[in-house]
PDB file of C-alpha atoms in Angstrom:
ATOM      1  CA  VAL A   1      -4.114  12.296 -74.112  1.00 43.00           C
ATOM      2  CA  LEU A   2      -0.740  13.973 -75.001  1.00 42.00           C
ATOM      3  CA  PRO A   3       1.309  11.811 -72.571  1.00 45.00           C
ATOM      4  CA  PHE A   4      -0.026   8.443 -73.758  1.00 42.00           C
ATOM      5  CA  GLY A   5       1.132   9.265 -77.108  1.00 43.00           C
ATOM      6  CA  LEU A   6       4.397  10.256 -76.104  1.00 42.00           C
ATOM      7  CA  ALA A   7       4.789   7.107 -74.182  1.00 43.00           C
ATOM      8  CA  SER A   8       3.821   4.982 -76.693  1.00 42.00           C
ATOM      9  CA  CYS A   9       6.395   6.613 -79.341  1.00 43.00           C
ATOM     10  CA  GLU A  10       9.185   5.063 -76.670  1.00 45.00           C
ATOM     11  CA  GLU A  11       8.136   1.615 -77.356  1.00 51.00           C
ATOM     12  CA  SER A  12      10.431  -0.894 -78.841  1.00 57.00           C
ATOM     13  CA  ASP A  13      11.798  -0.452 -82.408  1.00 65.00           C
ATOM     14  CA  GLY A  14      10.190  -4.063 -83.495  1.00 68.00           C
ATOM     15  CA  LEU A  15      14.047  -5.262 -83.483  1.00 77.00           C
ATOM     16  CA  VAL A  16      14.756  -8.226 -81.805  1.00 79.00           C
ATOM     17  CA  ASN A  17      17.943  -7.929 -78.973  1.00 88.00           C
ATOM     18  CA  PRO A  18      20.341 -10.778 -80.291  1.00 89.00           C
ATOM     19  CA  TYR A  19      21.598 -10.840 -77.054  1.00 91.00           C
ATOM     20  CA  GLY A  20      18.667 -10.851 -75.202  1.00 90.00           C
ATOM     21  CA  ASN A  21      18.467 -12.870 -71.966  1.00 95.00           C
ATOM     22  CA  TRP A  22      22.451 -13.333 -73.029  1.00 97.00           C
ATOM     23  CA  LYS A  23      23.483 -14.638 -69.007  1.00 97.00           C
ATOM     24  CA  GLU A  24      20.465 -17.173 -68.867  1.00 97.00           C
ATOM     25  CA  ARG A  25      20.665 -18.374 -72.695  1.00 97.00           C
ATOM     26  CA  ASN A  26      24.126 -19.148 -71.838  1.00 98.00           C
ATOM     27  CA  GLN A  27      23.928 -20.673 -69.127  1.00 98.00           C
ATOM     28  CA  LEU A  28      21.023 -22.900 -70.344  1.00 98.00           C
ATOM     29  CA  TYR A  29      23.350 -23.908 -73.482  1.00 98.00           C
ATOM     30  CA  ILE A  30      26.203 -25.022 -71.133  1.00 98.00           C
ATOM     31  CA  ASP A  31      23.828 -26.938 -69.239  1.00 98.00           C
ATOM     32  CA  SER A  32      22.465 -28.493 -72.021  1.00 98.00           C
ATOM     33  CA  ILE A  33      25.672 -29.460 -73.383  1.00 98.00           C
ATOM     34  CA  ALA A  34      27.130 -30.670 -69.668  1.00 98.00           C
ATOM     35  CA  ALA A  35      23.925 -33.355 -69.818  1.00 98.00           C
ATOM     36  CA  VAL A  36      24.826 -34.398 -73.205  1.00 98.00           C
ATOM     37  CA  ALA A  37      28.498 -34.964 -72.529  1.00 98.00           C
ATOM     38  CA  LYS A  38      27.734 -36.381 -69.349  1.00 97.00           C
ATOM     39  CA  ALA A  39      25.580 -39.070 -70.876  1.00 98.00           C
ATOM     40  CA  ASN A  40      27.645 -40.177 -73.742  1.00 98.00           C
ATOM     41  CA  PRO A  41      31.178 -41.145 -72.368  1.00 97.00           C
ATOM     42  CA  ALA A  42      32.317 -42.798 -75.069  1.00 97.00           C
ATOM     43  CA  GLU A  43      32.145 -39.984 -77.362  1.00 98.00           C
ATOM     44  CA  TRP A  44      32.337 -36.955 -75.225  1.00 98.00           C
ATOM     45  CA  LYS A  45      35.418 -36.182 -72.124  1.00 98.00           C
ATOM     46  CA  VAL A  46      34.257 -33.901 -69.114  1.00 97.00           C
ATOM     47  CA  ILE A  47      37.259 -32.659 -68.005  1.00 97.00           C
ATOM     48  CA  HIS A  48      37.780 -30.292 -64.937  1.00 96.00           C
ATOM     49  CA  THR A  49      39.567 -26.963 -64.643  1.00 96.00           C
ATOM     50  CA  TYR A  50      43.559 -27.709 -63.439  1.00 94.00           C
ATOM     51  CA  LYS A  51      42.916 -24.531 -61.380  1.00 92.00           C
ATOM     52  CA  PHE A  52      41.801 -26.371 -58.366  1.00 85.00           C
ATOM     53  CA  PRO A  53      40.451 -29.767 -57.075  1.00 83.00           C
ATOM     54  CA  GLU A  54      36.625 -31.358 -58.124  1.00 82.00           C
ATOM     55  CA  THR A  55      35.887 -31.083 -54.677  1.00 78.00           C
ATOM     56  CA  SER A  56      37.179 -30.126 -51.391  1.00 75.00           C
ATOM     57  CA  GLU A  57      36.509 -29.171 -47.761  1.00 77.00           C
ATOM     58  CA  TYR A  58      35.363 -25.475 -48.833  1.00 77.00           C
ATOM     59  CA  TYR A  59      34.177 -26.238 -52.152  1.00 76.00           C
ATOM     60  CA  GLN A  60      32.173 -28.105 -54.553  1.00 79.00           C
ATOM     61  CA  SER A  61      32.461 -28.283 -58.154  1.00 85.00           C
ATOM     62  CA  ASP A  62      29.331 -27.291 -60.524  1.00 92.00           C
ATOM     63  CA  VAL A  63      28.779 -27.651 -64.209  1.00 95.00           C
ATOM     64  CA  ASN A  64      30.663 -24.323 -64.770  1.00 96.00           C
ATOM     65  CA  ASP A  65      34.002 -25.952 -63.813  1.00 96.00           C
ATOM     66  CA  TYR A  66      34.112 -28.071 -66.589  1.00 97.00           C
ATOM     67  CA  VAL A  67      35.278 -28.065 -69.899  1.00 98.00           C
ATOM     68  CA  TYR A  68      33.040 -30.239 -72.449  1.00 98.00           C
ATOM     69  CA  CYS A  69      34.859 -31.727 -74.993  1.00 98.00           C
ATOM     70  CA  LYS A  70      33.195 -33.937 -78.305  1.00 98.00           C
ATOM     71  CA  VAL A  71      35.667 -35.969 -79.817  1.00 98.00           C
ATOM     72  CA  LEU A  72      35.729 -35.711 -83.717  1.00 98.00           C
ATOM     73  CA  GLU A  73      39.428 -37.378 -84.416  1.00 98.00           C
ATOM     74  CA  GLN A  74      41.354 -38.937 -80.991  1.00 97.00           C
ATOM     75  CA  GLY A  75      44.993 -38.266 -82.123  1.00 98.00           C
ATOM     76  CA  ASP A  76      47.777 -40.415 -80.619  1.00 97.00           C
ATOM     77  CA  GLY A  77      50.266 -38.048 -80.147  1.00 97.00           C
ATOM     78  CA  ILE A  78      51.872 -37.130 -76.847  1.00 98.00           C
ATOM     79  CA  VAL A  79      49.591 -34.920 -74.763  1.00 98.00           C
ATOM     80  CA  PRO A  80      51.125 -31.096 -73.592  1.00 98.00           C
ATOM     81  CA  LEU A  81      51.901 -29.649 -70.448  1.00 97.00           C
ATOM     82  CA  TYR A  82      51.108 -26.592 -68.886  1.00 97.00           C
ATOM     83  CA  THR A  83      54.466 -25.652 -69.590  1.00 97.00           C
ATOM     84  CA  ASP A  84      54.893 -26.981 -73.359  1.00 98.00           C
ATOM     85  CA  SER A  85      53.788 -24.969 -76.542  1.00 98.00           C
ATOM     86  CA  VAL A  86      51.406 -26.030 -79.419  1.00 98.00           C
ATOM     87  CA  THR A  87      50.513 -25.579 -82.654  1.00 98.00           C
ATOM     88  CA  THR A  88      46.674 -25.754 -83.228  1.00 98.00           C
ATOM     89  CA  ASN A  89      44.155 -24.932 -86.390  1.00 98.00           C
ATOM     90  CA  TYR A  90      40.802 -23.775 -84.411  1.00 98.00           C
ATOM     91  CA  ARG A  91      37.792 -21.936 -84.851  1.00 98.00           C
ATOM     92  CA  GLY A  92      35.842 -19.941 -81.945  1.00 98.00           C
ATOM     93  CA  GLN A  93      32.362 -18.945 -81.847  1.00 98.00           C
ATOM     94  CA  LEU A  94      29.478 -17.877 -79.683  1.00 98.00           C
ATOM     95  CA  ILE A  95      26.257 -19.960 -79.297  1.00 97.00           C
ATOM     96  CA  PRO A  96      23.415 -19.094 -81.627  1.00 95.00           C
ATOM     97  CA  LEU A  97      22.293 -15.829 -81.314  1.00 93.00           C
ATOM     98  CA  ALA A  98      18.702 -15.260 -80.488  1.00 87.00           C
ATOM     99  CA  GLU A  99      17.949 -14.880 -84.501  1.00 88.00           C
ATOM    100  CA  GLY A 100      19.573 -17.881 -85.200  1.00 89.00           C
ATOM    101  CA  SER A 101      22.590 -16.921 -86.840  1.00 93.00           C
ATOM    102  CA  ILE A 102      26.030 -17.436 -85.357  1.00 95.00           C
ATOM    103  CA  VAL A 103      28.916 -15.255 -84.546  1.00 96.00           C
ATOM    104  CA  THR A 104      32.555 -16.224 -85.362  1.00 97.00           C
ATOM    105  CA  PHE A 105      35.311 -13.872 -83.158  1.00 97.00           C
ATOM    106  CA  ASP A 106      37.957 -15.692 -83.780  1.00 97.00           C
ATOM    107  CA  GLN A 107      39.692 -18.436 -86.424  1.00 97.00           C
ATOM    108  CA  SER A 108      42.994 -19.727 -88.028  1.00 97.00           C
ATOM    109  CA  TYR A 109      41.255 -20.791 -91.027  1.00 96.00           C
ATOM    110  CA  GLN A 110      38.362 -19.936 -93.805  1.00 94.00           C
ATOM    111  CA  GLY A 111      35.780 -22.181 -94.102  1.00 94.00           C
ATOM    112  CA  GLU A 112      35.879 -25.738 -93.520  1.00 95.00           C
ATOM    113  CA  LEU A 113      38.610 -27.216 -92.160  1.00 95.00           C
ATOM    114  CA  ASN A 114      41.265 -28.595 -94.856  1.00 95.00           C
ATOM    115  CA  LYS A 115      44.367 -29.931 -92.836  1.00 93.00           C
ATOM    116  CA  ASP A 116      46.695 -30.029 -95.867  1.00 93.00           C
ATOM    117  CA  VAL A 117      46.341 -25.847 -96.844  1.00 94.00           C
ATOM    118  CA  ALA A 118      45.532 -24.408 -92.951  1.00 95.00           C
ATOM    119  CA  VAL A 119      48.467 -22.920 -91.694  1.00 96.00           C
ATOM    120  CA  PRO A 120      48.009 -23.441 -87.625  1.00 97.00           C
ATOM    121  CA  VAL A 121      48.553 -20.883 -85.166  1.00 97.00           C
ATOM    122  CA  GLY A 122      51.274 -21.604 -82.018  1.00 98.00           C
ATOM    123  CA  PHE A 123      51.083 -20.464 -78.821  1.00 97.00           C
ATOM    124  CA  ALA A 124      52.338 -21.619 -75.388  1.00 98.00           C
ATOM    125  CA  VAL A 125      49.511 -23.614 -73.659  1.00 98.00           C
ATOM    126  CA  ARG A 126      49.538 -21.686 -70.040  1.00 97.00           C
ATOM    127  CA  GLY A 127      48.976 -18.551 -72.570  1.00 97.00           C
ATOM    128  CA  VAL A 128      45.590 -18.646 -73.513  1.00 97.00           C
ATOM    129  CA  ILE A 129      41.960 -18.613 -71.558  1.00 98.00           C
ATOM    130  CA  GLU A 130      41.411 -21.139 -68.897  1.00 98.00           C
ATOM    131  CA  GLY A 131      39.209 -23.749 -70.246  1.00 98.00           C
ATOM    132  CA  TRP A 132      41.473 -24.179 -73.608  1.00 98.00           C
ATOM    133  CA  THR A 133      44.783 -24.720 -71.041  1.00 98.00           C
ATOM    134  CA  THR A 134      42.406 -27.783 -69.367  1.00 98.00           C
ATOM    135  CA  ALA A 135      41.274 -28.885 -72.600  1.00 98.00           C
ATOM    136  CA  LEU A 136      44.613 -28.809 -74.117  1.00 98.00           C
ATOM    137  CA  GLN A 137      46.188 -31.080 -70.905  1.00 98.00           C
ATOM    138  CA  LYS A 138      44.036 -33.839 -71.981  1.00 98.00           C
ATOM    139  CA  MET A 139      43.988 -33.761 -75.496  1.00 98.00           C
ATOM    140  CA  PRO A 140      46.467 -35.899 -77.345  1.00 98.00           C
ATOM    141  CA  GLU A 141      48.512 -34.554 -80.680  1.00 98.00           C
ATOM    142  CA  GLY A 142      46.636 -35.356 -83.367  1.00 98.00           C
ATOM    143  CA  SER A 143      43.209 -34.311 -82.317  1.00 98.00           C
ATOM    144  CA  ARG A 144      40.620 -32.780 -83.505  1.00 98.00           C
ATOM    145  CA  TRP A 145      37.505 -31.995 -80.644  1.00 98.00           C
ATOM    146  CA  GLU A 146      34.637 -29.577 -80.334  1.00 98.00           C
ATOM    147  CA  VAL A 147      35.282 -27.698 -76.491  1.00 98.00           C
ATOM    148  CA  TYR A 148      32.841 -25.953 -74.658  1.00 98.00           C
ATOM    149  CA  VAL A 149      33.920 -23.643 -72.286  1.00 98.00           C
ATOM    150  CA  PRO A 150      31.782 -21.683 -69.764  1.00 98.00           C
ATOM    151  CA  SER A 151      31.998 -18.501 -69.180  1.00 98.00           C
ATOM    152  CA  ASP A 152      33.781 -18.729 -65.808  1.00 97.00           C
ATOM    153  CA  LEU A 153      36.461 -20.622 -67.441  1.00 98.00           C
ATOM    154  CA  GLY A 154      36.559 -18.146 -70.725  1.00 98.00           C
ATOM    155  CA  TYR A 155      36.208 -14.577 -70.428  1.00 98.00           C
ATOM    156  CA  GLY A 156      33.769 -14.685 -67.452  1.00 97.00           C
ATOM    157  CA  ILE A 157      31.037 -11.891 -67.171  1.00 97.00           C
ATOM    158  CA  TYR A 158      32.959  -8.934 -68.238  1.00 97.00           C
ATOM    159  CA  GLY A 159      33.901 -10.587 -71.730  1.00 96.00           C
ATOM    160  CA  SER A 160      36.776  -9.180 -74.171  1.00 96.00           C
ATOM    161  CA  ASN A 161      36.367  -7.558 -77.277  1.00 93.00           C
ATOM    162  CA  SER A 162      33.509  -9.174 -79.420  1.00 93.00           C
ATOM    163  CA  ILE A 163      32.945 -11.346 -76.683  1.00 97.00           C
ATOM    164  CA  PRO A 164      29.843 -10.258 -74.823  1.00 97.00           C
ATOM    165  CA  GLY A 165      30.291 -11.288 -70.740  1.00 97.00           C
ATOM    166  CA  TYR A 166      28.739 -14.796 -69.546  1.00 98.00           C
ATOM    167  CA  SER A 167      29.691 -16.137 -73.061  1.00 98.00           C
ATOM    168  CA  THR A 168      29.933 -19.873 -73.448  1.00 98.00           C
ATOM    169  CA  LEU A 169      32.643 -20.270 -75.957  1.00 98.00           C
ATOM    170  CA  CYS A 170      32.629 -23.220 -78.502  1.00 98.00           C
ATOM    171  CA  PHE A 171      35.495 -24.228 -80.420  1.00 98.00           C
ATOM    172  CA  ASP A 172      36.695 -26.321 -83.368  1.00 98.00           C
ATOM    173  CA  VAL A 173      40.300 -27.970 -82.042  1.00 98.00           C
ATOM    174  CA  HIS A 174      42.718 -29.656 -84.248  1.00 98.00           C
ATOM    175  CA  LEU A 175      45.904 -30.196 -81.985  1.00 98.00           C
ATOM    176  CA  VAL A 176      48.924 -30.020 -84.715  1.00 98.00           C
ATOM    177  CA  LYS A 177      51.881 -30.462 -82.709  1.00 98.00           C
ATOM    178  CA  VAL A 178      53.120 -29.984 -79.277  1.00 98.00           C
ATOM    179  CA  TYR A 179      56.623 -28.491 -78.426  1.00 98.00           C
ATOM    180  CA  THR A 180      57.732 -29.826 -75.317  1.00 94.00           C
ATOM    181  CA  ASN A 181      59.544 -28.062 -72.411  1.00 77.00           C
ATOM    182  CA  ARG A 182      60.717 -31.513 -70.277  1.00 69.00           C
TER     183      ARG A 182
END
């Protein structure tokens, strides 16, 4: 009887792991975003990574090789190149956790975006994760997009700081200004 009693004490403490099935949940999430984006080309942009061609003799792209961008506001300014710098207002979040809460891992503003008071952050287009670099090179100045980055174009299997491996990254990005090196 004693071994059974000890085994039962080692059972779950009743807490739900908010990152349970994280890899699978993130893949299902990006798959669903991809399906919505592809079904609604008037509102969405599906952009293949800039790092390699969509198809070749040796490689066939999949859902994780694309960035999915819902156009909230379409700007009419110039589109940055890889060698340019930009300023943006942004908020980066993970997909909803198991209990439904949202983790914001980085942001340049608090609360709702107020373009009149937000202080944009500057950086080189080539100095950010592959998914951001990919999206920015198609985003006209003045645009605001929701950008969904699969883990392969973000922080991959290892993650970074508060971002677990296999995380799909969800960004609200307002491209304020492009500084060209042309």
